[in-house]
Every structure is written in C-alpha cells, then in structure tokens.
Coordinates of N, CA and C in Angstrom, one line a residue:
M117 N -27.7 7.1 -33.8 CA -28.2 7.1 -35.2 C -29.5 7.8 -35.2
N118 N -30.0 8.2 -36.3 CA -31.3 8.9 -36.5 C -32.3 7.9 -37.0
S119 N -33.2 7.4 -36.1 CA -34.2 6.5 -36.5 C -35.6 7.0 -36.2
G120 N -35.7 8.4 -36.0 CA -36.9 9.0 -35.7 C -38.1 8.7 -36.6
N121 N -37.8 8.8 -37.9 CA -38.8 8.6 -38.9 C -39.3 7.2 -38.9
A122 N -38.4 6.2 -38.8 CA -38.8 4.8 -38.7 C -39.7 4.5 -37.5
V123 N -39.3 5.1 -36.3 CA -40.0 4.9 -35.1 C -41.4 5.5 -35.3
E124 N -41.6 6.6 -35.9 CA -42.9 7.2 -36.1 C -43.7 6.4 -37.0
R125 N -43.1 5.9 -38.1 CA -43.9 5.1 -39.1 C -44.5 3.9 -38.4
V126 N -43.6 3.2 -37.6 CA -44.0 1.9 -37.0 C -45.1 2.2 -36.0
W127 N -45.0 3.2 -35.1 CA -46.0 3.5 -34.1 C -47.2 4.0 -34.7
R128 N -47.1 4.8 -35.8 CA -48.4 5.3 -36.5 C -49.1 4.1 -37.0
R129 N -48.4 3.2 -37.7 CA -49.1 2.0 -38.3 C -49.8 1.1 -37.1
W130 N -49.0 1.0 -36.1 CA -49.5 0.2 -34.9 C -50.8 0.9 -34.3
A131 N -50.7 2.2 -34.2 CA -51.8 2.9 -33.6 C -53.1 2.8 -34.4
L132 N -52.9 2.9 -35.7 CA -54.1 2.9 -36.6 C -54.7 1.5 -36.6
E133 N -53.8 0.4 -36.5 CA -54.3 -0.9 -36.4 C -55.2 -1.1 -35.2
H134 N -54.9 -0.4 -34.1 CA -55.6 -0.5 -32.9 C -56.6 0.6 -32.6
H135 N -56.8 1.4 -33.7 CA -57.8 2.5 -33.6 C -57.5 3.5 -32.5
L136 N -56.2 3.8 -32.4 CA -55.7 4.8 -31.4 C -55.2 6.0 -32.2
D137 N -55.1 7.1 -31.4 CA -54.6 8.4 -32.0 C -53.1 8.3 -32.2
P138 N -52.6 8.3 -33.5 CA -51.2 8.2 -33.8 C -50.4 9.2 -33.1
A139 N -50.8 10.5 -33.1 CA -50.1 11.6 -32.5 C -49.8 11.3 -31.0
Y140 N -50.9 10.9 -30.3 CA -50.7 10.6 -28.9 C -49.8 9.4 -28.7
V141 N -49.8 8.4 -29.5 CA -48.9 7.3 -29.3 C -47.5 7.7 -29.6
I142 N -47.3 8.4 -30.7 CA -45.9 8.8 -31.0 C -45.3 9.7 -30.0
E143 N -46.1 10.5 -29.4 CA -45.7 11.5 -28.3 C -45.0 10.7 -27.2
H144 N -45.5 9.5 -26.9 CA -45.0 8.7 -25.8 C -43.9 7.7 -26.2
A145 N -43.6 7.6 -27.5 CA -42.8 6.5 -28.0 C -41.3 6.9 -28.0
H146 N -40.9 8.1 -28.4 CA -39.5 8.5 -28.6 C -38.8 8.4 -27.2
G147 N -37.6 7.7 -27.3 CA -36.8 7.7 -26.1 C -37.2 6.8 -25.0
R148 N -38.3 6.0 -25.2 CA -38.8 5.1 -24.1 C -38.8 3.7 -24.6
R149 N -38.8 2.8 -23.7 CA -38.9 1.4 -24.1 C -40.3 1.2 -24.6
S150 N -40.5 0.3 -25.6 CA -41.8 0.1 -26.2 C -42.8 -0.4 -25.2
A151 N -42.3 -1.3 -24.3 CA -43.2 -1.9 -23.3 C -43.8 -0.8 -22.5
E152 N -43.0 0.3 -22.1 CA -43.6 1.4 -21.3 C -44.5 2.2 -22.1
T153 N -44.2 2.4 -23.4 CA -45.1 3.2 -24.2 C -46.5 2.5 -24.3
L154 N -46.4 1.2 -24.5 CA -47.7 0.4 -24.6 C -48.5 0.5 -23.3
R155 N -47.8 0.4 -22.1 CA -48.6 0.5 -20.9 C -49.3 1.8 -20.7
V156 N -48.7 2.9 -21.3 CA -49.3 4.2 -21.2 C -50.4 4.4 -22.2
V157 N -50.2 4.0 -23.5 CA -51.2 4.3 -24.5 C -52.2 3.3 -24.7
A158 N -52.0 2.1 -24.2 CA -53.0 1.0 -24.4 C -52.9 0.0 -23.2
P159 N -53.2 0.4 -22.0 CA -53.1 -0.4 -20.8 C -54.0 -1.7 -20.9
E160 N -55.0 -1.6 -21.7 CA -55.9 -2.7 -21.8 C -55.4 -3.9 -22.6
L161 N -54.3 -3.7 -23.4 CA -53.7 -4.7 -24.3 C -52.7 -5.5 -23.5
E162 N -52.3 -6.7 -24.0 CA -51.3 -7.5 -23.5 C -49.9 -6.9 -23.9
A163 N -49.2 -6.3 -23.0 CA -48.0 -5.5 -23.3 C -46.9 -6.4 -23.9
D164 N -46.7 -7.6 -23.3 CA -45.6 -8.4 -23.8 C -45.9 -8.9 -25.2
Q165 N -47.1 -9.3 -25.5 CA -47.4 -9.7 -26.9 C -47.3 -8.6 -27.9
E166 N -47.8 -7.4 -27.6 CA -47.7 -6.3 -28.5 C -46.3 -5.8 -28.6
N167 N -45.5 -5.9 -27.5 CA -44.1 -5.5 -27.6 C -43.4 -6.3 -28.6
L168 N -43.6 -7.6 -28.7 CA -42.9 -8.4 -29.7 C -43.3 -8.0 -31.1
K169 N -44.6 -7.7 -31.3 CA -45.0 -7.2 -32.6 C -44.3 -5.9 -33.0
V170 N -44.3 -5.0 -32.1 CA -43.7 -3.7 -32.4 C -42.2 -3.8 -32.6
E171 N -41.5 -4.7 -31.8 CA -40.1 -4.9 -32.0 C -39.8 -5.4 -33.4
Q172 N -40.6 -6.4 -33.9 CA -40.3 -7.0 -35.2 C -40.6 -5.9 -36.3
M173 N -41.7 -5.1 -36.1 CA -42.0 -4.1 -37.1 C -40.8 -3.1 -37.2
E174 N -40.2 -2.8 -36.0 CA -39.1 -1.8 -36.1 C -37.8 -2.5 -36.7
I175 N -37.6 -3.7 -36.4 CA -36.4 -4.4 -37.0 C -36.6 -4.5 -38.5
D176 N -37.8 -4.7 -39.0 CA -38.1 -4.8 -40.4 C -38.0 -3.5 -41.2
D177 N -38.3 -2.4 -40.5 CA -38.4 -1.1 -41.1 C -37.1 -0.3 -40.9
K178 N -36.2 -0.4 -41.9 CA -34.9 0.3 -41.8 C -34.8 1.5 -42.7
E179 N -35.9 1.8 -43.4 CA -35.9 2.9 -44.4 C -35.6 4.2 -43.7
G180 N -34.6 4.9 -44.2 CA -34.2 6.2 -43.6 C -33.4 6.2 -42.4
I181 N -33.1 5.1 -41.9 CA -32.2 5.0 -40.7 C -30.8 5.2 -41.1
V182 N -30.2 6.3 -40.5 CA -28.8 6.7 -40.9 C -28.1 7.0 -39.6
A183 N -26.7 7.0 -39.8 CA -25.9 7.4 -38.7 C -26.0 8.9 -38.6
I184 N -26.0 9.5 -37.3 CA -25.9 10.9 -37.1 C -24.6 11.4 -37.7
P185 N -24.5 12.5 -38.5 CA -23.3 12.9 -39.0 C -22.2 13.2 -37.9
G186 N -21.1 12.6 -38.1 CA -20.0 12.7 -37.1 C -19.9 11.6 -36.1
A187 N -21.0 10.8 -36.0 CA -21.0 9.7 -35.0 C -20.0 8.7 -35.1
K188 N -19.8 8.2 -36.4 CA -18.8 7.1 -36.6 C -17.4 7.7 -36.3
E189 N -17.1 8.9 -36.7 CA -15.8 9.5 -36.5 C -15.5 9.7 -35.1
L190 N -16.5 10.1 -34.3 CA -16.3 10.4 -32.9 C -16.0 9.1 -32.2
L191 N -16.9 8.1 -32.4 CA -16.7 6.8 -31.7 C -15.4 6.1 -32.1
S192 N -15.0 6.3 -33.3 CA -13.8 5.6 -33.8 C -12.5 6.1 -33.0
K193 N -12.6 7.3 -32.5 CA -11.5 7.9 -31.7 C -11.5 7.5 -30.3
M194 N -12.7 7.0 -29.8 CA -12.8 6.7 -28.4 C -12.2 5.3 -28.1
P195 N -11.5 5.1 -27.0 CA -11.1 3.8 -26.5 C -12.3 3.0 -26.3
Q196 N -12.3 1.7 -26.6 CA -13.5 0.8 -26.5 C -14.0 0.7 -25.1
D197 N -13.1 0.8 -24.1 CA -13.5 0.7 -22.7 C -14.0 2.0 -22.1
R198 N -14.1 3.1 -22.9 CA -14.5 4.4 -22.3 C -15.8 4.9 -22.8
F199 N -16.5 4.1 -23.6 CA -17.9 4.5 -24.0 C -18.8 3.2 -24.1
T200 N -20.0 3.5 -24.0 CA -21.0 2.4 -24.2 C -22.3 3.1 -24.8
I201 N -23.3 2.2 -25.1 CA -24.6 2.7 -25.6 C -25.6 2.3 -24.6
V202 N -26.5 3.3 -24.3 CA -27.6 3.1 -23.4 C -28.9 3.4 -24.2
T203 N -29.6 2.3 -24.6 CA -30.7 2.5 -25.5 C -32.0 1.9 -24.9
S204 N -33.1 2.5 -25.4 CA -34.4 2.0 -25.0 C -34.9 0.8 -25.9
A205 N -34.0 0.5 -26.9 CA -34.4 -0.6 -27.8 C -34.0 -1.9 -27.2
T206 N -34.6 -3.0 -27.7 CA -34.3 -4.3 -27.2 C -32.9 -4.7 -27.9
P207 N -32.2 -5.7 -27.4 CA -30.9 -6.1 -27.9 C -31.0 -6.4 -29.4
G208 N -32.1 -7.1 -29.9 CA -32.2 -7.5 -31.3 C -32.4 -6.2 -32.2
L209 N -33.2 -5.3 -31.7 CA -33.4 -4.1 -32.5 C -32.2 -3.2 -32.5
A210 N -31.5 -3.1 -31.4 CA -30.3 -2.3 -31.3 C -29.2 -2.8 -32.2
L211 N -29.0 -4.1 -32.2 CA -28.0 -4.6 -33.1 C -28.3 -4.5 -34.5
A212 N -29.6 -4.7 -34.9 CA -30.0 -4.6 -36.3 C -29.8 -3.2 -36.8
R213 N -30.1 -2.2 -36.0 CA -29.9 -0.8 -36.4 C -28.4 -0.4 -36.5
L214 N -27.7 -0.8 -35.4 CA -26.3 -0.5 -35.4 C -25.5 -1.1 -36.6
Q215 N -25.8 -2.3 -36.9 CA -25.2 -3.0 -38.0 C -25.6 -2.4 -39.3
H216 N -26.9 -2.0 -39.4 CA -27.4 -1.4 -40.6 C -26.7 -0.1 -41.0
V217 N -26.3 0.7 -40.0 CA -25.6 2.0 -40.3 C -24.1 1.9 -40.2
G218 N -23.6 0.7 -39.8 CA -22.2 0.5 -39.7 C -21.5 1.2 -38.6
M219 N -22.2 1.3 -37.5 CA -21.6 2.0 -36.3 C -20.7 1.0 -35.5
P220 N -19.7 1.6 -34.8 CA -18.9 0.7 -33.9 C -19.8 0.2 -32.8
I221 N -19.7 -1.1 -32.5 CA -20.6 -1.7 -31.5 C -19.7 -2.1 -30.3
P222 N -20.0 -1.5 -29.1 CA -19.2 -1.9 -27.9 C -19.5 -3.3 -27.6
K223 N -18.5 -3.9 -26.8 CA -18.7 -5.3 -26.5 C -19.9 -5.5 -25.6
R224 N -20.2 -4.6 -24.7 CA -21.4 -4.7 -23.8 C -22.1 -3.3 -23.8
F225 N -23.4 -3.4 -23.8 CA -24.2 -2.1 -23.7 C -25.5 -2.4 -23.1
I226 N -26.2 -1.3 -22.7 CA -27.4 -1.4 -21.9 C -28.6 -1.3 -22.9
T227 N -29.5 -2.2 -22.8 CA -30.7 -2.2 -23.6 C -32.0 -2.3 -22.7
A228 N -33.1 -2.3 -23.4 CA -34.4 -2.4 -22.7 C -34.5 -3.6 -21.8
D229 N -33.8 -4.7 -22.1 CA -33.9 -5.9 -21.3 C -33.0 -5.9 -20.1
D230 N -32.2 -4.8 -19.9 CA -31.3 -4.8 -18.8 C -31.8 -4.0 -17.6
V231 N -32.9 -3.4 -17.8 CA -33.4 -2.5 -16.7 C -34.9 -2.8 -16.4
V232 N -35.3 -2.4 -15.1 CA -36.6 -2.6 -14.7 C -37.4 -1.3 -15.1
N233 N -36.8 -0.2 -15.0 CA -37.4 1.1 -15.3 C -36.6 1.8 -16.4
G234 N -37.3 2.1 -17.5 CA -36.6 2.8 -18.6 C -36.6 4.3 -18.4
K235 N -36.0 5.0 -19.4 CA -36.0 6.4 -19.4 C -37.4 6.9 -19.3
P236 N -37.7 8.0 -18.6 CA -36.8 8.9 -17.9 C -36.3 8.6 -16.6
S237 N -36.4 7.3 -16.1 CA -35.8 6.9 -14.9 C -34.3 6.9 -15.1
P238 N -33.5 7.2 -14.1 CA -32.0 7.3 -14.2 C -31.4 5.9 -14.3
E239 N -32.2 4.8 -14.1 CA -31.7 3.5 -14.0 C -30.8 3.1 -15.2
P240 N -31.3 3.3 -16.5 CA -30.4 2.9 -17.6 C -29.1 3.5 -17.6
Y241 N -29.0 4.8 -17.3 CA -27.7 5.5 -17.3 C -26.8 5.1 -16.1
L242 N -27.4 4.9 -15.0 CA -26.6 4.4 -13.8 C -26.0 3.0 -14.1
K243 N -26.8 2.2 -14.8 CA -26.2 0.9 -15.2 C -25.2 1.0 -16.2
G244 N -25.3 2.0 -17.1 CA -24.3 2.3 -18.1 C -23.0 2.7 -17.4
A245 N -23.0 3.6 -16.4 CA -21.8 4.0 -15.7 C -21.2 2.8 -15.0
A246 N -22.0 2.0 -14.4 CA -21.5 0.8 -13.7 C -20.8 -0.2 -14.6
L247 N -21.4 -0.3 -15.8 CA -20.8 -1.2 -16.9 C -19.4 -0.7 -17.2
L248 N -19.2 0.6 -17.3 CA -17.9 1.2 -17.6 C -17.0 1.2 -16.4
G249 N -17.5 1.1 -15.2 CA -16.7 1.2 -14.0 C -16.3 2.6 -13.6
V250 N -17.2 3.5 -13.9 CA -16.9 4.9 -13.6 C -18.1 5.5 -12.8
E251 N -17.8 6.7 -12.2 CA -18.8 7.4 -11.4 C -19.8 8.1 -12.4
P252 N -21.0 8.2 -12.1 CA -22.0 8.9 -12.9 C -21.6 10.3 -13.2
A253 N -21.0 11.0 -12.2 CA -20.6 12.4 -12.4 C -19.5 12.5 -13.4
D254 N -18.8 11.5 -13.7 CA -17.7 11.5 -14.7 C -18.2 11.1 -16.1
C255 N -19.5 10.9 -16.3 CA -20.0 10.5 -17.6 C -20.6 11.7 -18.3
L256 N -20.5 11.6 -19.6 CA -21.1 12.6 -20.5 C -22.0 11.8 -21.5
V257 N -23.3 12.3 -21.6 CA -24.3 11.6 -22.4 C -24.7 12.4 -23.6
F258 N -24.9 11.8 -24.7 CA -25.4 12.4 -25.9 C -26.9 11.9 -26.0
E259 N -27.8 12.8 -26.1 CA -29.2 12.4 -26.1 C -30.0 13.2 -27.1
D260 N -31.1 12.6 -27.6 CA -31.9 13.4 -28.6 C -33.4 13.5 -28.2
T261 N -33.7 13.1 -26.9 CA -35.1 13.1 -26.5 C -35.2 13.7 -25.1
P262 N -36.3 14.4 -24.8 CA -36.5 15.0 -23.4 C -36.4 13.9 -22.3
A263 N -37.0 12.7 -22.6 CA -37.0 11.6 -21.6 C -35.6 11.2 -21.3
G264 N -34.7 11.1 -22.4 CA -33.3 10.7 -22.2 C -32.5 11.7 -21.4
I265 N -32.8 13.0 -21.7 CA -32.1 14.1 -21.0 C -32.5 14.1 -19.5
R266 N -33.7 13.9 -19.2 CA -34.2 13.8 -17.8 C -33.5 12.6 -17.1
A267 N -33.4 11.5 -17.8 CA -32.8 10.3 -17.2 C -31.4 10.5 -16.9
A268 N -30.6 11.1 -17.8 CA -29.2 11.3 -17.6 C -28.9 12.3 -16.5
Q269 N -29.7 13.4 -16.5 CA -29.5 14.4 -15.4 C -29.9 13.8 -14.1
A270 N -30.9 13.0 -14.0 CA -31.3 12.4 -12.8 C -30.3 11.5 -12.2
A271 N -29.5 10.9 -13.2 CA -28.3 10.1 -12.8 C -27.1 10.8 -12.4
G272 N -27.2 12.2 -12.5 CA -26.0 13.0 -12.1 C -25.0 13.2 -13.2
M273 N -25.4 13.1 -14.5 CA -24.5 13.2 -15.6 C -24.8 14.5 -16.4
K274 N -23.7 14.9 -17.1 CA -23.8 16.0 -18.0 C -24.4 15.5 -19.3
V275 N -25.2 16.4 -20.1 CA -25.8 15.9 -21.3 C -25.6 16.9 -22.4
I276 N -25.3 16.4 -23.6 CA -25.3 17.2 -24.8 C -26.5 16.7 -25.6
A277 N -27.4 17.7 -26.0 CA -28.6 17.3 -26.7 C -28.3 17.4 -28.2
L278 N -28.8 16.4 -29.0 CA -28.7 16.4 -30.4 C -30.1 16.8 -31.0
Q279 N -30.1 17.8 -31.9 CA -31.3 18.3 -32.5 C -31.7 17.4 -33.7
T280 N -32.0 16.1 -33.5 CA -32.3 15.2 -34.6 C -33.7 14.7 -34.5
T281 N -34.4 14.8 -33.4 CA -35.7 14.2 -33.2 C -36.7 15.3 -32.7
Y282 N -36.3 16.1 -31.7 CA -37.2 17.1 -31.1 C -36.7 18.5 -31.4
P283 N -37.6 19.4 -31.4 CA -37.2 20.8 -31.6 C -36.4 21.3 -30.5
R284 N -35.6 22.4 -30.8 CA -34.6 22.9 -29.8 C -35.2 23.2 -28.5
E285 N -36.4 23.8 -28.5 CA -37.0 24.3 -27.3 C -37.4 23.2 -26.3
E286 N -37.5 22.0 -26.8 CA -37.9 20.8 -26.0 C -36.6 20.2 -25.4
L287 N -35.4 20.6 -25.8 CA -34.2 20.0 -25.4 C -33.3 21.0 -24.5
R288 N -33.9 22.1 -24.1 CA -33.2 23.2 -23.5 C -32.6 22.8 -22.1
A289 N -33.1 21.7 -21.5 CA -32.6 21.3 -20.2 C -31.2 20.7 -20.3
A290 N -30.8 20.4 -21.5 CA -29.4 19.8 -21.6 C -28.4 20.9 -21.3
D291 N -27.1 20.4 -21.0 CA -26.0 21.3 -20.7 C -25.5 22.0 -21.9
A292 N -25.6 21.4 -23.1 CA -25.2 22.0 -24.4 C -26.0 21.3 -25.4
M293 N -26.0 21.9 -26.6 CA -26.9 21.4 -27.7 C -26.1 21.6 -29.0
V294 N -26.2 20.5 -29.9 CA -25.6 20.5 -31.2 C -26.5 20.0 -32.2
R295 N -26.3 20.4 -33.5 CA -27.1 19.9 -34.6 C -26.6 18.5 -35.0
S296 N -25.3 18.3 -34.9 CA -24.8 16.9 -35.2 C -23.5 16.7 -34.5
L297 N -23.0 15.5 -34.5 CA -21.8 15.3 -33.7 C -20.5 15.8 -34.5
E298 N -20.7 16.3 -35.7 CA -19.6 17.0 -36.4 C -19.2 18.3 -35.6
E299 N -20.1 18.8 -34.7 CA -19.8 20.0 -33.9 C -19.0 19.6 -32.6
V300 N -18.7 18.3 -32.4 CA -18.1 17.9 -31.2 C -16.7 17.4 -31.5
E301 N -15.8 17.8 -30.7 CA -14.4 17.4 -30.8 C -13.9 16.6 -29.6
V302 N -13.2 15.5 -29.8 CA -12.7 14.7 -28.7 C -11.2 14.8 -28.7
L303 N -10.7 15.2 -27.5 CA -9.3 15.4 -27.3 C -8.8 14.3 -26.3
L304 N -7.9 13.4 -26.8 CA -7.4 12.3 -25.9 C -6.1 12.6 -25.3
E305 N -6.0 12.6 -24.0 CA -4.8 12.7 -23.3 C -4.8 11.6 -22.3
S306 N -4.4 11.8 -21.1 CA -4.5 10.7 -20.1 C -6.0 10.7 -19.6
W307 N -6.8 11.7 -20.1 CA -8.2 11.8 -19.9 C -8.9 12.1 -21.2
I308 N -10.2 12.1 -21.2 CA -10.9 12.4 -22.5 C -11.6 13.8 -22.3
E309 N -11.3 14.7 -23.2 CA -12.0 16.0 -23.1 C -12.9 16.1 -24.3
V310 N -14.1 16.5 -24.1 CA -15.1 16.7 -25.2 C -15.4 18.2 -25.3
V311 N -15.2 18.8 -26.5 CA -15.4 20.2 -26.7 C -16.5 20.4 -27.7
V312 N -17.4 21.2 -27.4 CA -18.5 21.6 -28.3 C -18.1 22.8 -29.1
R313 N -17.9 22.7 -30.4 CA -17.4 23.8 -31.2 C -18.4 24.9 -31.2
G314 N -17.9 26.1 -31.1 CA -18.7 27.3 -31.1 C -19.4 27.6 -29.8
A315 N -19.1 26.8 -28.7 CA -19.8 27.0 -27.4 C -18.7 27.1 -26.4
S316 N -19.0 27.8 -25.3 CA -18.0 27.9 -24.2 C -18.2 26.8 -23.2
V317 N -18.4 25.5 -23.7 CA -18.7 24.4 -22.9 C -17.6 23.3 -23.1
S318 N -16.9 22.9 -22.1 CA -16.0 21.8 -22.3 C -16.1 20.8 -21.2
F319 N -16.1 19.5 -21.5 CA -16.3 18.4 -20.6 C -15.0 17.6 -20.4

C-alpha cells in the first residue's frame, strides 16, 4: 500500500513537537521500524515510550492511505501459502492499514515485533522466507524504499522496486522497477512466474 504521505505527516508532527528537523527525521523514517528511527534521530529520548506514541499517531492517521494500483489483483491470484508480508510496521499498525485498504491479509506475516534488527538488515526477509518454508534465493520481493531493497538483496533475494515513495534514481539497486503493480503479471503453473511488462526480466 502507499502510506508515504501519512508516514511523513506523522513524523513531521512528531519532529516539530520535539524541536527536531522534520526533513532529517523523515529521511530516516521510510522503510524502517519506528524504534530504530527514534534511536537515530533522538537517542536522548525514551525510545519505547515515544514508539508507542508514534504508532498510535500512525494508526489514527489514515488520510491518503491507498492500495498500490494492481496490488489487490496480484495478491488475489497468489496461493495463500506462497506469499507473505514483511513490514517495518508493528502488528497493530499493519493490520489497521491493510484492513483500511481492503488488502488480502496472509494468516502469518513478519512485523517489527518479530525481529531484533529491522531493515536494512536482512533479518526481516530471512524470517519471511522461513515463514513460507522456502529458500531466500527462491523469493521475490516488492519494495519501495532503499532500506528495504538493501535488506532483501542482503538476504539473497531478487527485488522489484515500486516508484511510490522514492525517486527512481534512489531505487536503481533493484533488479527491476515498476510504477505500479499493474505492470506485473503473475503466471501460475506448477511454479509461479512473475513477469514485468515492458522489461526483459522474468522471475
């Protein structure tokens, strides 16, 4: 889903309340667990307490949060046991946003509470692969942040970047890039093949 504007609103408001530079705070917020963002931008504050405040602010702010075009259609074609979600959000925030946009919700997924080290560490994606019972090299990740791309590649996975949050030049490390998931086609046989339309890349 595209929650970039909401994330920036929340962190800008939080930064101003604490007399911090909003641009600096936002720069470290996208694609990372809020607890890790807090440790970087305000190490003098009590991270756990501030994390709870930020989480509630993000749960309450749903304005402009929408599903990425093509996301519902893509996931509706996928067998439930062949995909999962790996998010830097807490379980409560992830569920609130997924339910808000009406996205298919896997029975189990990886959230901020399931890892010691968040993105760009490979730990979240390695745990996602383990959850599905597959090798990391057999996984394909859709990501919209540089931190997420680094995390997936460090885990040994292929990555398709979505141009929804960051400019194209900051996502070039990905194996392929799309503007929306409408450009992605899923072919189901005894395996799953993902084809990026208009590109000579097939997974």
